[in-house]
Amino acid sequence: MRTMTEEKHTISLLVDNQPGVLSRIAGMFSGRGYNIESLCVAATMDPLVSRITLVTTGDQLIIEQINKQLNKLVNVIKVHDLTETDFVERETALVKVRARPGHKAEILRLVDIFKCKVVDTNTTHYTIEVTGTVEKLSAFLNLLKPMGIKEIARTGSIALSRNNK
Amino acid sequence: MKITGAQILMAIFKEERVDTVFGMTGGAAIDIFDELARTNIQHIMVRHEQGAVHAADGYARAKRSVGVCIVTSGPGATNTVSGLASAYMDSIPVVVFTAQVPTNLIGNDAFQEVDIVGITRPCTKHNYLVRSIEDLARTVKEAFYVARSGRPGPVLVDIPKDIIQGKTAYKPLRAPSLKSYNPTYKPNMKQVKKAINLIREARKPVIFAGGGVILSGASRELAEFARRLNAPVTASLMGLGAFPGTDELWLGMPGMHGTYRANMSIGSCDLLIGIGVRFDDRVTGKIDTFAPHAKIIHIDIDPTSIRKNIPVAVPIVGDCKIALGELKKLMDEEALIIDPYKNKPWLDQIEEWKSTNPLSYEQMDIIKPQYVIERLYDMTNGQAIITTEVGQNQMWAAQYYHFDQPNSFITSGGLGCMGFGFPAAIGAQVASQDKLVVDIAGDGSIQMNIQEMATAVQYSLPVKIVILNNKYLGMVRQWQQLFYEKRYASTSIDEAPDFVKLAESYGAVGLRATRPQEVVPVLKEGLSTPKPVIMDFWVDREECVYPMVPAGAPMTEMLLV
Ligand SMILES: Cc1ncc(C[n+]2csc(CCOP(=O)(O)OP(=O)(O)O)c2C)c(N)n1
Ligand SMILES: [Mg+2]
C-alpha cells in the first residue's frame, strides 16, 4: 500500500507572528521524526502574520501527515503545499571562493554566465551573491568547488504560488 | 473600574461556569488562591500537582465539562507534566493555570522559574505565556475555548506574578474566534454518500467505536446506527461505555488484550467503520495484517488521525455525533433498509467465536483477580463509575466490568500512566457526588499517588479503592513470564506498606481479603461504607491477562490461556 518513494515538498505557511510559533513548528517535525531541509521565516505586509517557507522530504503518507499536523497547530493560519501547484521558488547564497591568480578569470566568467554578482573581494577571495532555483545554485556551486569554496551562507528556499487566489 | 489579574481570572471562571478547581498553592500562585477563597468556587487542594491534573481529568470526563487546575511556578508546574500528557493522549479538556515568576525575572534562572510553556508544548493541545495584563482575559477565554472545542485536549496558561497582581479594566469578552483554528464539525456529504454505498454492499460489517464517540456524546446515535445496520460493535479501551457492554451486538474490546471474537471479527470483516478512534498500535498489532479483508470508513474530528496508521477507503472528517446524524439522514432519504437476514451468516459466525473462546478463569483456592471484578460488577449492578490504574488491573477491569454508559469508565488509555486512577476517582467523585466511584488498582500503581488519600479524607469523598494485590508490577511480570523466560527482573514489589494500616493512618477505612470466601463480604462492607475505603485483595500472584497478542504480531494470533 505504502509508496516508499521520497518526495521533496515546498510548503508555504502563514502563521501568527508570535514568540514560540517557530518552536511549535520545529518541535512538531523533530517530535515526529520528520525532516526539515530548509526553513525560512520573515514578516509579511501584515505585522501580525509571518510567512514560513519550508522544504521537507517524505513519502506520500508522511507528506500528507506533515500538512495535516501543520494545519492542526493553533498558530498556523494557512498551509499551502506548493509542490502540488504551479509555483516559483528561489534561494540566495553568499559564496566565498578562493581567487587564485589562475582562477580569477574563470570565476568571473562563471559569475557572468550565471548572472551573479561579486559583492566583496580581497586579495585572496571573492564573495559572490547568487540567486536562483535550487538546481541553478547547485550547478553553480559544483563548478566553483574545484577553485576552493571557503564558506557558504544559504537562505533556504522561499517560494510563492503563481496563482492569484 | 480596574481589577487585578487574579480577579479577572475569577470573573472568567464564573463566565465559564467553573465550580471546582484542583490545585496546590505556592509563592507565585498565592494571590490567585487568595482571590479564589473569596469566591464560591470549590478548591480541592491536592497533595501533589500530578494528582490535581488527573483529578481534573476525571472530573472533566464524569461531568462532561472542562477540568481546571491551578498550581505554582517551577516544581508545581513541572509536576503537572504527566497529567497533561495523559489528558493530551486521551483528548480530555483540562485547563491548567501555572503561576510564573514576575515578567522582569523571566529568563534569569530566577527562584522557581521553569520554561513550562517550552516543556509542555508537545503534550498540550496549545499553551500560552501571558505577556501583559491586557492579554490576560482574551488568553484565558481562548484557553477554555481551545480545550473544549474540536478534538478536545489540555491547555496550559502560564501567568507571571506581576500580571496576577497587576490591575486593568475588565469587560467580559465575546466568545473567541480564531482565524488560525477552525475545527471541522460537519462532514463532507460526498464522503458520507460514499460511506453509504459501502454500507449497502457490506456483508460482514463491524463498527469500531472510540473515545471520540464519548467525547461528542454520540452514544445514542451509535446504538441506532448499529441496530439499523445490524452490525456488531467493538470499542477501544477509550471507547468502552460508548456502546452498551451488555448488548447482543457487543463484541468486547479488540486489540492486545481484546476478546477472541472482537479480534477475529476485525480479521475477517469486509467493512470496518471506525468512529472516533485513532487505530493505536495496541489495537492494530502488525499493521499490514489489520483488517486485511475490509474496506475502512473512518470518521474522526481530527484529520491527522485519518490515514496516520492505516489506509482508509472513505475518510470522513467531522464530529462523530453530527456525522452519524448525517449518515442517518442520508440513509433515510435513500430509504436504505438493511435486510435483517443479510448479516445473519456473519452474526452466526460471531456467535460461534463467542462460544468457542469466551473470557474465562477458574476460581480455585486463591483469589482470582477476575473474580473480584466480576463480583464488583454484580454488587454495583454495573452502575459504578470505574477508574483504573495501569497494568493487569486495568485490563481485567476493561474485560470483566461491562460498561453500559459513556463516561463510566475512566482510564489513562493513551499514556498508560500509573497513578492515574485514584486522583481521577477523586475528580469523578467531586463531579458526581451521588455516584459510587471505584478505582480498580494494582499494588504498584496505587503507591504512585497514594498521598491523595489525605485529599479524599479532607473533602469527605467516599471513593473506593479495590487493590488487586499481586505483589508484582504484574503486567511487566507477565511479559517476563511469556517472553523473557520468567526472569523477573525488577518486578517484585514485596516490600509494600500494609494497605489496611495505611488507609487507617490517613483516617480512611482499610479492609483485606486473602481467601475467596472473603471477597464478597469485604466488597459488601467496603462499598457500603460512606468513607474513602481501601479494599486490599490478595490475588493469585502469577495470574496473566488473556487473551494476549504479543506486541507487533497479527491480532488474530492470540495466546488464549
Ligand atoms: C508511571 C509509569 N511508570 C511505569 C510504567 C510501566 N508499567 C506498566 S504496567 C506496570 C506494572 C503496574 O503494576 P501494578 O500497579 O501492581 O499493576 P498490575 O499489573 O500488577 O495489576 C508498570 C511498571 C507505567 N505504565 N507508568
Ligand atoms: Mg501488581
Short mmCIF file of N, CA and C in Angstrom, two decimals, chain A residues 1-2 16 19-20 23-24 32 46 48-49 60-61 64-65 68-69 71-77, chain B residues 88 117 121 124-128 131 142 146 151 178-181 302-308 311:
data_model
loop_
_atom_site.label_atom_id
_atom_site.label_comp_id
_atom_site.label_asym_id
_atom_site.label_seq_id
_atom_site.Cartn_x
_atom_site.Cartn_y
_atom_site.Cartn_z
N MET A 1 0.82 -1.20 0.00
CA MET A 1 0.00 0.00 0.00
C MET A 1 0.87 1.26 0.00
N ARG A 2 1.82 1.24 0.92
CA ARG A 2 2.57 2.45 1.16
C ARG A 2 3.60 2.67 0.06
N ASP A 16 0.78 33.00 12.90
CA ASP A 16 0.73 34.15 13.79
C ASP A 16 2.15 34.61 14.07
N PRO A 19 5.94 34.98 19.56
CA PRO A 19 7.06 34.17 20.06
C PRO A 19 6.60 32.72 20.25
N GLY A 20 7.49 31.79 19.99
CA GLY A 20 7.16 30.39 20.25
C GLY A 20 6.57 29.64 19.07
N SER A 23 9.07 27.48 17.28
CA SER A 23 9.46 26.31 18.03
C SER A 23 8.34 25.26 18.04
N ARG A 24 7.08 25.68 17.95
CA ARG A 24 5.99 24.70 17.79
C ARG A 24 6.16 23.93 16.51
N ARG A 32 8.07 14.14 15.70
CA ARG A 32 7.50 13.07 14.91
C ARG A 32 8.50 12.46 13.92
N ASP A 46 1.29 42.16 6.64
CA ASP A 46 0.50 42.25 7.87
C ASP A 46 1.42 41.95 9.05
N LEU A 48 0.95 41.16 11.93
CA LEU A 48 0.53 40.08 12.82
C LEU A 48 0.79 38.70 12.24
N VAL A 49 1.25 38.70 10.97
CA VAL A 49 1.38 37.42 10.27
C VAL A 49 2.79 37.27 9.69
N GLN A 60 4.56 9.74 0.41
CA GLN A 60 3.26 10.40 0.24
C GLN A 60 2.49 10.52 1.56
N LEU A 61 2.49 9.44 2.34
CA LEU A 61 1.70 9.46 3.58
C LEU A 61 2.31 10.41 4.60
N GLU A 64 1.47 13.91 3.64
CA GLU A 64 0.08 14.18 3.99
C GLU A 64 -0.03 14.48 5.50
N GLN A 65 0.66 13.68 6.31
CA GLN A 65 0.64 13.91 7.76
C GLN A 65 1.25 15.27 8.10
N LYS A 68 -1.19 17.96 7.44
CA LYS A 68 -2.29 17.95 8.42
C LYS A 68 -1.81 18.40 9.80
N GLN A 69 -0.63 17.91 10.19
CA GLN A 69 -0.13 18.27 11.52
C GLN A 69 0.16 19.77 11.60
N ASN A 71 -1.41 22.09 9.89
CA ASN A 71 -2.72 22.71 9.96
C ASN A 71 -3.32 22.66 11.35
N LYS A 72 -2.99 21.61 12.08
CA LYS A 72 -3.57 21.39 13.40
C LYS A 72 -3.01 22.36 14.43
N LEU A 73 -1.80 22.88 14.21
CA LEU A 73 -1.21 23.80 15.18
C LEU A 73 -2.07 25.05 15.27
N VAL A 74 -2.37 25.44 16.48
CA VAL A 74 -3.32 26.54 16.68
C VAL A 74 -2.80 27.85 16.07
N ASN A 75 -1.49 28.05 16.03
CA ASN A 75 -0.97 29.30 15.49
C ASN A 75 -0.75 29.31 13.97
N VAL A 76 -1.06 28.22 13.32
CA VAL A 76 -0.86 28.17 11.87
C VAL A 76 -2.16 28.57 11.19
N ILE A 77 -2.09 29.64 10.39
CA ILE A 77 -3.29 30.18 9.76
C ILE A 77 -3.59 29.45 8.46
N TYR B 88 -3.68 14.73 27.25
CA TYR B 88 -3.43 15.01 25.83
C TYR B 88 -3.67 13.76 24.99
N VAL B 117 6.05 26.54 29.44
CA VAL B 117 5.45 26.56 28.10
C VAL B 117 6.32 25.75 27.14
N ARG B 121 4.97 22.08 25.52
CA ARG B 121 4.50 22.33 24.16
C ARG B 121 4.05 21.04 23.47
N THR B 124 0.55 19.38 25.21
CA THR B 124 -0.70 20.12 25.39
C THR B 124 -1.29 20.36 24.00
N LYS B 125 -2.58 20.58 23.96
CA LYS B 125 -3.19 20.94 22.68
C LYS B 125 -2.68 22.32 22.25
N HIS B 126 -2.54 23.20 23.25
CA HIS B 126 -1.96 24.51 23.00
C HIS B 126 -1.56 25.07 24.35
N ASN B 127 -0.64 26.01 24.36
CA ASN B 127 -0.31 26.65 25.64
C ASN B 127 0.08 28.10 25.42
N TYR B 128 0.05 28.87 26.51
CA TYR B 128 0.26 30.32 26.42
C TYR B 128 1.13 30.80 27.57
N ARG B 131 1.83 37.70 28.39
CA ARG B 131 2.91 38.67 28.39
C ARG B 131 2.52 40.03 28.92
N GLU B 142 -9.69 32.13 25.48
CA GLU B 142 -9.25 31.30 24.38
C GLU B 142 -8.87 29.90 24.88
N VAL B 146 -10.30 26.59 23.29
CA VAL B 146 -9.46 25.61 22.58
C VAL B 146 -9.56 24.25 23.27
N ARG B 151 -11.22 18.52 18.53
CA ARG B 151 -10.76 17.38 19.32
C ARG B 151 -10.27 17.96 20.64
N LEU B 178 -10.94 32.26 16.21
CA LEU B 178 -9.54 32.35 15.78
C LEU B 178 -9.45 32.04 14.31
N LYS B 179 -8.76 32.91 13.58
CA LYS B 179 -8.69 32.62 12.14
C LYS B 179 -7.76 31.44 11.88
N SER B 180 -6.92 31.12 12.85
CA SER B 180 -5.97 30.03 12.64
C SER B 180 -6.47 28.71 13.22
N TYR B 181 -7.67 28.69 13.78
CA TYR B 181 -8.15 27.46 14.42
C TYR B 181 -9.64 27.33 14.19
N ASP B 302 -10.41 14.82 13.99
CA ASP B 302 -9.02 15.24 13.79
C ASP B 302 -8.47 14.64 12.49
N PRO B 303 -8.27 15.49 11.48
CA PRO B 303 -7.78 14.96 10.20
C PRO B 303 -6.47 14.19 10.33
N THR B 304 -5.64 14.53 11.33
CA THR B 304 -4.35 13.83 11.44
C THR B 304 -4.53 12.38 11.90
N SER B 305 -5.68 12.06 12.48
CA SER B 305 -5.92 10.67 12.89
C SER B 305 -6.18 9.78 11.69
N ILE B 306 -6.65 10.41 10.62
CA ILE B 306 -7.06 9.64 9.45
C ILE B 306 -5.85 9.39 8.54
N ARG B 307 -5.69 8.15 8.13
CA ARG B 307 -4.57 7.70 7.29
C ARG B 307 -3.22 7.90 7.99
N LYS B 308 -3.21 8.01 9.31
CA LYS B 308 -1.94 8.10 10.02
C LYS B 308 -1.33 6.71 10.14
N PRO B 311 -4.53 2.57 5.94
CA PRO B 311 -5.17 3.11 4.75
C PRO B 311 -6.68 3.09 4.92
#
